[in-house]
């Protein structure tokens, strides 16, 4: 098993560091319910994410954070409101904004290589280019020696690395992560958290991470949106003004962690939902 | 009908130290050859009993000795070639139809819960009817005996293929669709790159079961009307009291059935991605 921290290849990232300026997301008045008679899952969600910014959505299970991520990805259409990526309304999934799930969901009849190159195959990229790009990404995630392996022989962490490589292969501007590390052991999780944050930072990929793990949110994001349930809504927004890479032991880390914990605790109360201020939780707002 | 019966078998290998002296391919065959030997002994003993019973001695030609003489005769004269070919043609055609009907319906009832709920009872009901029970209807409905027999084969093969396919579709991880759509798969790419490879092992397991049933159903189906095929040849041998030939044809039917099944097992393995535990 791959235990060393951060097998990312700095040289490769630097080579490719195209620091894209695209990948800004704006979520406008998104509300959702799964059927007309069902309770609302999400109510009037407004948020803006700058290109290349790393944000987290945290909240308890059932607050609709995963639903919101599916809506951003285009896998799910909101009942009302809209999502724009780089100013264009999202109407369907695209390989330019890629989602990673809790399960790696690799295709077991394909080798590691074939899994990584799949998005490019769908895009009808030439075999030679797919092969080169796959080599690059396998080196990036530290799995070059596993290229021909059956994915069922890989550990959970290695499978998520393959899924990460598969998501990155199509050079997405946005990476959407739906608790992709929650099924992994502590060491593997920690290594992947560092790597994904580093890759996104260096390549200028916008990251939206859904998690219920406060440490993960502080570790991986520039800004954290706190969500509450019944109905799902954003109740707070906390900037994480720490440098990279981040360490749990740092005082500043603990300070922000505490702040987030307080906001998170606020969601425990079962009082009726307070009125929304209608203001946008976005770049211009200045949460304390 | 469960498709994974065929999938999750593992090769039982003798692991005794002493046998390690023999080359691996010989060791692999020890138990199967032993079983075959046992079957032969039972056959030989039965033949010996019949030969030594005055009431039954007319049937002594069923014993291994006369059978193998007749078998060599049948093979060297080429008399059986036509019978074998027409039998294989009927099974093959029936199988193709069974596949063409069973796979799409299987995908449908595997994919749509409502289709499954509508179709389940009628299909389970139809499945339990012996294909041979359709014989009178088949004879009325089809102009030629050949088509009637092929219809019976279709009635035998369509169910295992259909139920295995739907089983395979149900085992598809819904996340695979999400991932594939997210990676930009078009509908045709979804079918070719995701759905077909995902269900192929189960479809082939269904084909394997179907081939087994079809081969079993074929012989009695050929008792009727047609003047070719292995079933006809058996009937003919009985009518002419050529019991050695009859036993030789039984042998041929068994061997071809075994070869067909092994070929299908290879196909199942070829498409199988389920990890053995």
Coordinates of C-alpha atoms in Angstrom, one line a residue:
Chain A
X1 CA 0.0 0.0 0.0
X2 CA 1.1 3.5 -0.8
X3 CA 1.7 5.1 2.6
X4 CA 4.1 8.0 1.8
X5 CA 2.7 11.4 1.9
X6 CA 2.2 13.4 -1.2
X7 CA 3.5 11.3 -4.1
X8 CA 2.7 14.1 -6.4
X9 CA 5.4 15.1 -8.8
X10 CA 6.1 18.8 -8.4
X11 CA 8.0 18.9 -11.7
X12 CA 5.0 17.6 -13.6
X13 CA 2.7 20.1 -12.0
X14 CA 5.0 23.0 -12.7
X15 CA 5.3 21.9 -16.3
X16 CA 1.6 22.0 -16.7
X17 CA 0.8 24.9 -14.4
X18 CA -1.3 26.7 -16.9
X19 CA -3.0 28.6 -14.0
X20 CA -6.3 28.7 -15.8
X21 CA -8.4 31.8 -15.3
X22 CA -11.6 29.8 -16.0
X23 CA -13.6 27.8 -13.5
X24 CA -15.6 30.4 -11.7
X25 CA -18.9 29.2 -10.3
X26 CA -22.0 31.1 -9.5
X27 CA -25.0 29.5 -7.9
X28 CA -28.1 31.7 -8.1
X29 CA -31.2 31.2 -6.1
X30 CA -31.1 27.5 -6.4
X31 CA -33.9 25.6 -4.7
X32 CA -34.6 21.9 -5.0
X33 CA -37.1 19.3 -4.0
X34 CA -37.2 15.8 -5.3
X35 CA -40.9 15.8 -6.1
X36 CA -43.6 18.4 -6.0
X37 CA -45.1 17.1 -2.8
X38 CA -41.8 16.5 -1.0
X39 CA -40.2 18.9 1.4
X40 CA -37.6 21.3 0.0
X41 CA -34.1 19.9 0.1
X42 CA -32.4 23.2 -0.8
X43 CA -33.8 26.7 -0.4
X44 CA -32.5 29.8 -2.1
X45 CA -28.8 28.9 -2.3
X46 CA -26.6 31.7 -3.5
X47 CA -22.9 31.4 -3.6
X48 CA -20.0 32.5 -5.8
X49 CA -16.7 30.8 -6.2
X50 CA -13.8 32.5 -7.9
X51 CA -11.8 30.7 -10.5
X52 CA -9.0 28.6 -8.9
X53 CA -10.5 29.0 -5.4
X54 CA -10.8 26.0 -3.1
X55 CA -14.1 25.9 -1.1
X56 CA -15.8 23.4 1.1
X57 CA -19.5 22.8 1.9
X58 CA -19.9 21.4 5.3
X59 CA -23.0 20.3 7.2
X60 CA -24.6 17.3 8.7
X61 CA -26.0 14.5 6.7
X62 CA -29.3 15.5 5.2
X63 CA -28.5 19.2 4.7
X64 CA -28.5 18.8 1.0
X65 CA -24.8 19.5 0.4
X66 CA -24.4 16.5 -1.8
X67 CA -27.6 17.4 -3.7
X68 CA -26.1 20.9 -4.2
X69 CA -22.9 19.4 -5.6
X70 CA -24.9 17.2 -8.0
X71 CA -26.7 20.3 -9.2
X72 CA -23.5 22.2 -9.8
X73 CA -22.1 19.2 -11.8
X74 CA -25.2 19.2 -14.0
X75 CA -26.0 15.6 -13.1
X76 CA -29.2 17.0 -11.4
X77 CA -31.3 19.9 -12.6
X78 CA -32.5 22.3 -9.8
X79 CA -36.3 22.8 -9.4
X80 CA -35.6 26.5 -9.6
X81 CA -32.6 28.9 -9.9
X82 CA -29.5 28.2 -11.9
X83 CA -25.8 27.4 -11.8
X84 CA -23.3 29.1 -14.0
X85 CA -19.8 28.1 -14.7
X86 CA -17.7 30.8 -16.4
X87 CA -20.9 32.6 -17.0
X88 CA -22.6 29.7 -18.9
X89 CA -25.6 28.0 -17.4
X90 CA -25.0 24.4 -16.6
X91 CA -27.5 22.2 -18.3
X92 CA -25.7 18.8 -18.4
X93 CA -22.6 17.2 -17.0
X94 CA -19.3 17.9 -18.7
X95 CA -15.8 16.6 -18.5
X96 CA -14.7 20.2 -17.9
X97 CA -16.2 20.1 -14.4
X98 CA -15.6 16.7 -13.0
X99 CA -17.1 15.0 -10.0
X100 CA -15.4 12.5 -7.7
X101 CA -17.6 10.3 -5.4
X102 CA -17.2 8.6 -2.1
X103 CA -16.7 5.4 -3.9
X104 CA -14.0 5.4 -6.6
X105 CA -16.5 3.8 -9.0
X106 CA -13.8 2.6 -11.3
X107 CA -14.8 0.2 -14.1
X108 CA -13.6 -3.2 -13.1
X109 CA -13.4 -4.6 -16.6
X110 CA -10.8 -2.0 -17.5
X111 CA -7.2 -1.8 -16.4
X112 CA -5.9 1.2 -14.4
X113 CA -4.7 2.8 -17.6
X114 CA -8.0 2.4 -19.4
X115 CA -9.9 3.8 -16.5
X116 CA -7.6 6.9 -16.4
X117 CA -7.9 7.4 -20.2
X118 CA -11.7 6.9 -20.4
X119 CA -12.8 10.6 -20.5
X120 CA -10.3 11.2 -23.3
X121 CA -11.6 8.1 -25.2
X122 CA -15.1 9.5 -24.9
X123 CA -13.8 12.8 -26.3
X124 CA -12.3 10.8 -29.3
X125 CA -8.8 11.9 -28.5
X126 CA -6.1 9.9 -30.5
X127 CA -4.7 6.7 -28.9
X128 CA -1.2 8.2 -28.8
X129 CA -2.3 11.3 -27.0
X130 CA -4.4 9.3 -24.5
X131 CA -1.4 7.1 -23.8
X132 CA 0.9 10.1 -23.2
X133 CA -1.6 11.9 -21.0
X134 CA -2.3 8.7 -19.0
X135 CA 1.4 8.1 -18.4
X136 CA 1.6 11.7 -17.1
X137 CA -1.3 11.4 -14.8
X138 CA -0.3 8.0 -13.4
X139 CA 3.1 9.6 -12.6
X140 CA 1.3 12.5 -11.0
X141 CA -0.7 10.3 -8.6
X142 CA 2.2 7.9 -8.1
X143 CA 0.7 4.8 -9.7
X144 CA 3.0 4.3 -12.7
X145 CA 3.9 0.8 -11.6
X146 CA 0.2 -0.2 -11.4
X147 CA -0.7 0.9 -14.9
X148 CA -1.6 -2.5 -16.2
X149 CA -3.2 -3.8 -13.0
X150 CA -6.7 -4.9 -12.4
X151 CA -8.3 -2.2 -10.3
X152 CA -9.8 -4.8 -8.0
X153 CA -6.3 -5.6 -6.8
X154 CA -5.7 -2.0 -5.6
X155 CA -6.3 -0.6 -2.1
X156 CA -9.0 1.9 -1.4
X157 CA -6.6 4.8 -1.4
X158 CA -5.0 3.7 -4.7
X159 CA -8.4 3.3 -6.2
X160 CA -9.2 6.9 -5.3
X161 CA -5.9 8.0 -6.8
X162 CA -7.0 6.3 -10.1
X163 CA -10.3 8.1 -9.8
X164 CA -8.5 11.4 -9.3
X165 CA -6.2 10.8 -12.3
X166 CA -9.4 9.9 -14.3
X167 CA -11.0 13.2 -13.3
X168 CA -7.9 15.2 -14.1
X169 CA -7.2 13.6 -17.5
X170 CA -9.8 15.7 -19.3
X171 CA -8.1 18.9 -17.8
X172 CA -11.1 20.1 -15.9
X173 CA -11.4 23.7 -14.7
X174 CA -13.5 22.6 -11.8
X175 CA -13.2 19.6 -9.5
X176 CA -16.3 18.6 -7.5
X177 CA -15.6 16.2 -4.6
X178 CA -18.4 14.4 -2.8
X179 CA -16.7 13.1 0.4
X180 CA -14.2 11.1 -1.7
X181 CA -11.9 10.4 1.3
X182 CA -14.5 9.4 3.9
X183 CA -14.0 5.6 3.3
X184 CA -10.2 5.7 3.6
X185 CA -8.0 5.1 6.5
X186 CA -6.4 8.1 8.3
X187 CA -2.9 7.9 6.6
X188 CA -4.2 7.5 3.1
X189 CA -6.9 10.2 3.6
X190 CA -4.3 12.6 4.9
X191 CA -2.0 12.0 2.0
X192 CA -4.8 12.4 -0.6
X193 CA -6.1 15.6 1.1
X194 CA -2.7 17.2 0.8
X195 CA -2.2 16.0 -2.8
X196 CA -5.6 17.1 -4.1
X197 CA -5.3 20.6 -2.5
X198 CA -1.8 20.9 -3.9
X199 CA -2.8 19.8 -7.4
X200 CA -5.7 22.2 -7.5
X201 CA -3.7 25.1 -6.2
X202 CA -0.9 24.6 -8.6
X203 CA -3.0 23.9 -11.7
X204 CA -5.5 26.6 -10.9
X205 CA -8.4 24.2 -10.7
X206 CA -11.5 25.4 -8.8
X207 CA -12.3 22.9 -6.0
X208 CA -15.7 22.4 -4.4
X209 CA -15.5 19.8 -1.6
X210 CA -18.5 18.4 0.2
X211 CA -17.6 17.0 3.6
X212 CA -18.7 16.6 7.2
X213 CA -15.2 16.6 8.4
X214 CA -14.2 20.0 9.8
X215 CA -10.5 19.2 9.7
X216 CA -10.7 18.3 6.1
X217 CA -12.5 21.5 5.3
X218 CA -9.8 23.6 7.1
X219 CA -7.0 21.6 5.5
X220 CA -8.2 21.9 1.9
X221 CA -10.1 25.2 1.4
X222 CA -9.8 28.9 1.1
X223 CA -13.3 29.4 2.2
X224 CA -15.9 27.2 4.0
X225 CA -19.7 27.4 3.6
X226 CA -21.6 26.0 6.6
X227 CA -25.0 24.5 5.7
X228 CA -28.0 23.7 7.9
X229 CA -30.8 21.3 7.2
X230 CA -34.6 21.3 7.0
X231 CA -34.5 22.9 4.5
X232 CA -30.9 22.9 3.3
X233 CA -29.4 26.4 3.3
X234 CA -26.1 28.1 3.7
X235 CA -26.0 29.8 7.1
X236 CA -22.4 30.9 7.4
X237 CA -19.3 31.5 5.4
X238 CA -15.8 31.3 7.0
X239 CA -12.6 32.3 5.2
X240 CA -9.6 30.2 5.9
X241 CA -6.6 32.6 5.6
X242 CA -3.8 30.0 6.1
X243 CA -0.8 29.3 4.0
X244 CA 0.0 26.1 2.2
X245 CA 0.7 23.3 3.1
X246 CA -1.3 23.3 6.3
X247 CA -0.6 21.4 9.5
X248 CA -3.1 20.3 12.1
X249 CA -0.7 21.4 14.9
X250 CA -0.5 25.1 13.9
X251 CA -2.2 27.5 16.2
X252 CA -3.9 29.3 13.4
X253 CA -5.3 26.0 12.1
X254 CA -6.8 25.3 15.5
X255 CA -8.2 28.8 15.7
X256 CA -10.2 28.4 12.5
X257 CA -11.1 24.9 13.4
X258 CA -12.7 26.3 16.6
X259 CA -14.6 29.0 14.7
X260 CA -15.9 26.4 12.3
X261 CA -16.9 24.1 15.1
X262 CA -18.9 26.8 16.7
X263 CA -20.8 27.5 13.4
X264 CA -21.3 23.8 13.0
X265 CA -22.7 23.4 16.5
X266 CA -25.2 26.1 15.6
X267 CA -26.8 23.7 13.2
X268 CA -27.6 21.3 16.1
X269 CA -30.5 23.5 17.3
X270 CA -33.9 22.4 16.1
X271 CA -35.5 25.9 16.3
X272 CA -37.5 26.9 13.2
X273 CA -35.2 28.2 10.4
X274 CA -34.4 31.8 10.8
X275 CA -35.2 34.2 8.0
X276 CA -32.5 34.4 5.3
X277 CA -31.0 37.8 4.8
X278 CA -31.3 37.4 1.1
X279 CA -27.7 38.5 0.8
X280 CA -25.3 36.6 -1.4
X281 CA -22.7 34.5 0.3
X282 CA -20.0 35.4 -2.2
X283 CA -16.8 37.2 -2.9
X284 CA -18.1 40.5 -1.7
X285 CA -19.4 39.4 1.6
X286 CA -17.1 39.8 4.6
X287 CA -17.9 37.1 7.2
X288 CA -16.0 37.6 10.4
Chain B
X1 CA -32.5 -18.3 -12.7
X2 CA -29.1 -17.4 -11.3
X3 CA -26.4 -16.6 -13.7
X4 CA -23.5 -16.5 -11.3
X5 CA -23.6 -20.3 -10.8
X6 CA -21.5 -20.5 -13.8
X7 CA -19.3 -17.6 -12.9
X8 CA -18.0 -18.4 -9.4
X9 CA -16.6 -21.8 -9.8
X10 CA -13.0 -22.4 -8.9
X11 CA -10.7 -25.1 -10.1
X12 CA -10.3 -27.6 -7.4
X13 CA -6.8 -28.8 -7.5
X14 CA -5.4 -31.7 -5.6
X15 CA -2.7 -30.4 -3.2
X16 CA -1.1 -33.6 -1.9
X17 CA 2.7 -33.6 -1.7
X18 CA 3.1 -36.9 -3.5
X19 CA 1.2 -35.7 -6.5
X20 CA 3.6 -32.8 -6.9
X21 CA 6.0 -35.3 -8.6
X22 CA 3.7 -35.3 -11.6
X23 CA 3.6 -32.4 -14.1
X24 CA 0.9 -29.8 -13.4
X25 CA -1.3 -30.5 -16.4
X26 CA -1.4 -34.2 -15.5
X27 CA -2.3 -33.4 -11.9
X28 CA -5.1 -31.1 -13.1
X29 CA -6.7 -33.9 -15.0
X30 CA -6.4 -36.6 -12.3
X31 CA -9.9 -36.2 -10.8
X32 CA -11.8 -35.6 -14.0
X33 CA -10.1 -38.7 -15.5
X34 CA -10.9 -40.6 -12.4
X35 CA -14.6 -39.7 -12.7
X36 CA -14.7 -40.6 -16.4
X37 CA -13.1 -43.9 -15.5
X38 CA -15.7 -44.6 -12.9
X39 CA -18.5 -43.9 -15.4
X40 CA -16.9 -46.3 -17.8
X41 CA -16.7 -49.0 -15.2
X42 CA -20.4 -48.6 -14.4
X43 CA -21.2 -48.8 -18.1
X44 CA -19.0 -51.8 -18.6
X45 CA -20.5 -53.6 -15.5
X46 CA -24.1 -52.8 -16.7
X47 CA -23.2 -54.3 -20.1
X48 CA -21.8 -57.4 -18.4
X49 CA -25.0 -57.8 -16.3
X50 CA -27.2 -57.5 -19.4
X51 CA -25.0 -59.9 -21.4
X52 CA -25.3 -62.5 -18.6
X53 CA -29.1 -62.2 -18.2
X54 CA -31.0 -64.4 -20.7
X55 CA -34.0 -62.1 -20.7
X56 CA -32.0 -59.1 -21.7
X57 CA -29.2 -60.5 -23.9
X58 CA -30.8 -59.0 -27.0
X59 CA -29.6 -55.6 -25.7
X60 CA -26.0 -56.7 -25.2
X61 CA -24.8 -54.3 -27.9
X62 CA -25.3 -51.4 -25.4
X63 CA -22.0 -52.5 -23.8
X64 CA -18.8 -50.5 -24.4
X65 CA -17.2 -53.1 -26.7
X66 CA -19.8 -53.1 -29.5
X67 CA -20.5 -49.4 -29.0
X68 CA -16.9 -48.4 -29.7
X69 CA -16.8 -50.6 -32.8
X70 CA -20.0 -48.9 -34.0
X71 CA -18.6 -45.5 -33.1
X72 CA -15.4 -46.1 -35.2
X73 CA -17.7 -47.2 -38.0
X74 CA -19.9 -44.2 -37.8
X75 CA -17.0 -41.8 -37.8
X76 CA -15.0 -43.4 -40.5
X77 CA -18.0 -43.8 -42.8
X78 CA -19.0 -40.1 -42.3
X79 CA -22.6 -41.1 -41.8
X80 CA -23.0 -38.9 -38.8
X81 CA -21.6 -35.7 -40.2
X82 CA -24.9 -34.7 -41.8
X83 CA -26.9 -35.5 -38.7
X84 CA -24.4 -33.5 -36.5
X85 CA -24.5 -30.5 -38.8
X86 CA -28.3 -30.3 -39.1
X87 CA -28.6 -30.6 -35.3
X88 CA -26.0 -27.9 -34.7
X89 CA -27.7 -25.7 -37.3
X90 CA -31.0 -26.0 -35.4
X91 CA -29.4 -25.3 -32.0
X92 CA -27.4 -22.4 -33.5
X93 CA -30.4 -20.8 -35.2
X94 CA -32.6 -21.2 -32.1
X95 CA -29.8 -19.8 -29.9
X96 CA -29.4 -16.7 -32.1
X97 CA -33.1 -16.0 -31.9
X98 CA -33.1 -16.7 -28.2
X99 CA -30.3 -14.2 -27.8
X100 CA -31.9 -11.6 -30.1
X101 CA -35.1 -11.8 -28.1
X102 CA -33.8 -12.5 -24.6
X103 CA -31.1 -9.8 -24.3
X104 CA -33.2 -6.7 -25.1
X105 CA -36.1 -7.9 -23.0
X106 CA -33.6 -8.8 -20.2
X107 CA -32.1 -5.3 -20.4
X108 CA -35.6 -3.8 -20.2
X109 CA -36.8 -5.8 -17.2
X110 CA -33.4 -5.4 -15.5
X111 CA -33.5 -1.6 -16.0
X112 CA -37.1 -0.8 -15.4
X113 CA -38.6 -2.0 -12.1
X114 CA -42.1 -1.6 -13.5
X115 CA -41.3 -3.8 -16.5
X116 CA -39.9 -6.4 -14.1
X117 CA -43.1 -6.3 -12.0
X118 CA -45.3 -6.6 -15.0
X119 CA -43.3 -9.3 -16.7
X120 CA -42.2 -11.4 -13.8
X121 CA -45.2 -13.6 -13.2
X122 CA -46.1 -14.3 -16.8
X123 CA -42.4 -15.0 -17.6
X124 CA -41.9 -17.3 -14.7
X125 CA -45.1 -19.1 -15.7
X126 CA -44.0 -19.5 -19.3
X127 CA -40.5 -20.5 -18.2
X128 CA -41.8 -23.5 -16.3
X129 CA -43.5 -25.0 -19.3
X130 CA -41.4 -27.6 -20.9
X131 CA -40.3 -26.4 -24.3
X132 CA -41.5 -29.8 -25.7
X133 CA -45.0 -29.0 -24.5
X134 CA -45.1 -26.4 -27.3
X135 CA -44.6 -29.1 -29.9
X136 CA -48.3 -29.5 -31.0
X137 CA -48.6 -25.7 -31.3
X138 CA -45.3 -25.4 -33.1
X139 CA -46.4 -28.0 -35.6
X140 CA -49.6 -26.1 -36.3
X141 CA -47.9 -22.7 -36.4
X142 CA -44.9 -23.4 -38.6
X143 CA -44.9 -24.7 -42.2
X144 CA -41.7 -26.8 -41.9
X145 CA -40.6 -29.2 -39.3
X146 CA -37.3 -27.4 -39.1
X147 CA -38.9 -24.1 -38.1
X148 CA -41.0 -25.9 -35.6
X149 CA -38.0 -27.5 -33.9
X150 CA -36.1 -24.1 -34.0
X151 CA -39.1 -22.6 -32.3
X152 CA -38.9 -25.1 -29.5
X153 CA -35.2 -24.3 -29.1
X154 CA -36.0 -20.6 -28.9
X155 CA -38.6 -21.4 -26.2
X156 CA -35.8 -23.2 -24.3
X157 CA -33.1 -20.7 -24.7
X158 CA -34.9 -17.4 -24.3
X159 CA -35.5 -17.7 -20.6
X160 CA -32.1 -18.3 -19.2
X161 CA -30.6 -15.6 -21.5
X162 CA -33.3 -13.1 -20.5
X163 CA -33.1 -13.7 -16.8
X164 CA -29.3 -13.7 -16.7
X165 CA -29.2 -10.5 -18.7
X166 CA -31.6 -8.8 -16.3
X167 CA -29.6 -10.1 -13.4
X168 CA -26.5 -8.5 -15.0
X169 CA -28.2 -5.2 -15.5
X170 CA -29.3 -5.1 -11.9
X171 CA -25.7 -5.6 -10.8
X172 CA -24.6 -2.4 -12.6
X173 CA -23.4 0.2 -10.1
X174 CA -25.6 3.3 -10.7
X175 CA -22.5 5.4 -9.9
X176 CA -20.9 4.0 -13.1
X177 CA -23.6 5.9 -15.1
X178 CA -22.9 9.1 -13.2
X179 CA -19.2 8.8 -13.7
X180 CA -19.5 8.0 -17.4
X181 CA -21.9 10.9 -18.0
X182 CA -19.7 13.1 -16.1
X183 CA -16.7 12.1 -18.3
X184 CA -18.8 13.1 -21.3
X185 CA -20.1 9.7 -22.6
X186 CA -22.7 9.9 -25.4
X187 CA -25.5 7.4 -25.4
X188 CA -23.8 5.0 -27.8
X189 CA -20.6 5.2 -25.8
X190 CA -22.5 4.5 -22.7
X191 CA -24.0 1.3 -24.2
X192 CA -20.7 0.1 -25.9
X193 CA -18.2 1.1 -23.2
X194 CA -20.1 0.7 -20.0
X195 CA -23.4 -1.3 -20.2
X196 CA -22.3 -4.1 -22.6
X197 CA -19.0 -4.9 -20.9
X198 CA -20.7 -4.7 -17.5
X199 CA -23.4 -7.3 -18.3
X200 CA -21.5 -9.5 -20.8
X201 CA -20.3 -12.0 -18.2
X202 CA -23.9 -12.5 -17.0
X203 CA -25.3 -12.7 -20.6
X204 CA -22.7 -15.4 -21.4
X205 CA -23.6 -17.3 -18.3
X206 CA -27.1 -17.2 -19.5
X207 CA -26.0 -18.4 -23.0
X208 CA -24.2 -21.3 -21.3
X209 CA -27.3 -22.4 -19.5
X210 CA -29.3 -21.9 -22.7
X211 CA -26.9 -24.1 -24.7
X212 CA -27.3 -26.8 -22.1
X213 CA -31.1 -26.8 -22.2
X214 CA -31.2 -26.4 -26.0
X215 CA -29.0 -29.4 -26.5
X216 CA -31.1 -31.5 -24.1
X217 CA -34.4 -30.4 -25.8
X218 CA -33.1 -30.9 -29.3
X219 CA -32.9 -34.7 -29.4
X220 CA -36.5 -35.4 -28.4
X221 CA -37.6 -32.5 -30.6
X222 CA -35.9 -34.3 -33.5
X223 CA -37.9 -37.5 -32.9
X224 CA -40.7 -35.8 -34.7
X225 CA -41.1 -35.2 -38.4
X226 CA -37.6 -34.4 -39.5
X227 CA -35.4 -36.9 -41.3
X228 CA -32.1 -35.5 -40.2
X229 CA -30.3 -34.7 -37.0
X230 CA -29.0 -36.7 -34.0
X231 CA -32.5 -37.2 -32.5
X232 CA -33.7 -38.7 -35.8
X233 CA -30.6 -40.9 -36.0
X234 CA -31.3 -42.3 -32.5
X235 CA -34.9 -43.0 -33.3
X236 CA -33.8 -44.6 -36.6
X237 CA -31.3 -46.8 -34.8
X238 CA -33.9 -47.9 -32.3
X239 CA -36.3 -48.9 -35.1
X240 CA -33.7 -50.9 -36.8
X241 CA -32.6 -52.6 -33.5
X242 CA -29.0 -51.2 -34.1
X243 CA -28.4 -50.8 -30.4
X244 CA -24.6 -50.5 -30.8
X245 CA -25.2 -47.6 -33.2
X246 CA -27.7 -46.1 -30.8
X247 CA -25.2 -46.2 -27.9
X248 CA -22.6 -44.7 -30.1
X249 CA -24.9 -41.8 -31.0
X250 CA -25.6 -41.2 -27.3
X251 CA -21.8 -41.0 -26.9
X252 CA -21.5 -38.5 -29.7
X253 CA -24.4 -36.4 -28.2
X254 CA -22.6 -36.4 -24.9
X255 CA -19.3 -35.4 -26.3
X256 CA -20.6 -32.6 -28.5
X257 CA -22.7 -31.3 -25.5
X258 CA -19.6 -31.3 -23.4
X259 CA -17.6 -29.4 -26.0
X260 CA -20.3 -26.8 -26.4
X261 CA -20.5 -26.3 -22.7
X262 CA -16.7 -26.0 -22.3
X263 CA -16.7 -23.4 -25.2
X264 CA -19.4 -21.4 -23.4
X265 CA -17.5 -21.6 -20.1
X266 CA -14.5 -20.1 -21.9
X267 CA -16.6 -17.3 -23.2
X268 CA -18.0 -16.7 -19.7
X269 CA -14.4 -16.5 -18.4
X270 CA -13.3 -14.2 -21.2
X271 CA -15.9 -11.6 -20.3
X272 CA -15.9 -12.2 -16.5
X273 CA -14.6 -9.3 -14.5
X274 CA -16.1 -10.3 -11.2
X275 CA -13.2 -10.9 -8.8
X276 CA -13.1 -14.4 -7.5
X277 CA -12.8 -14.6 -3.7

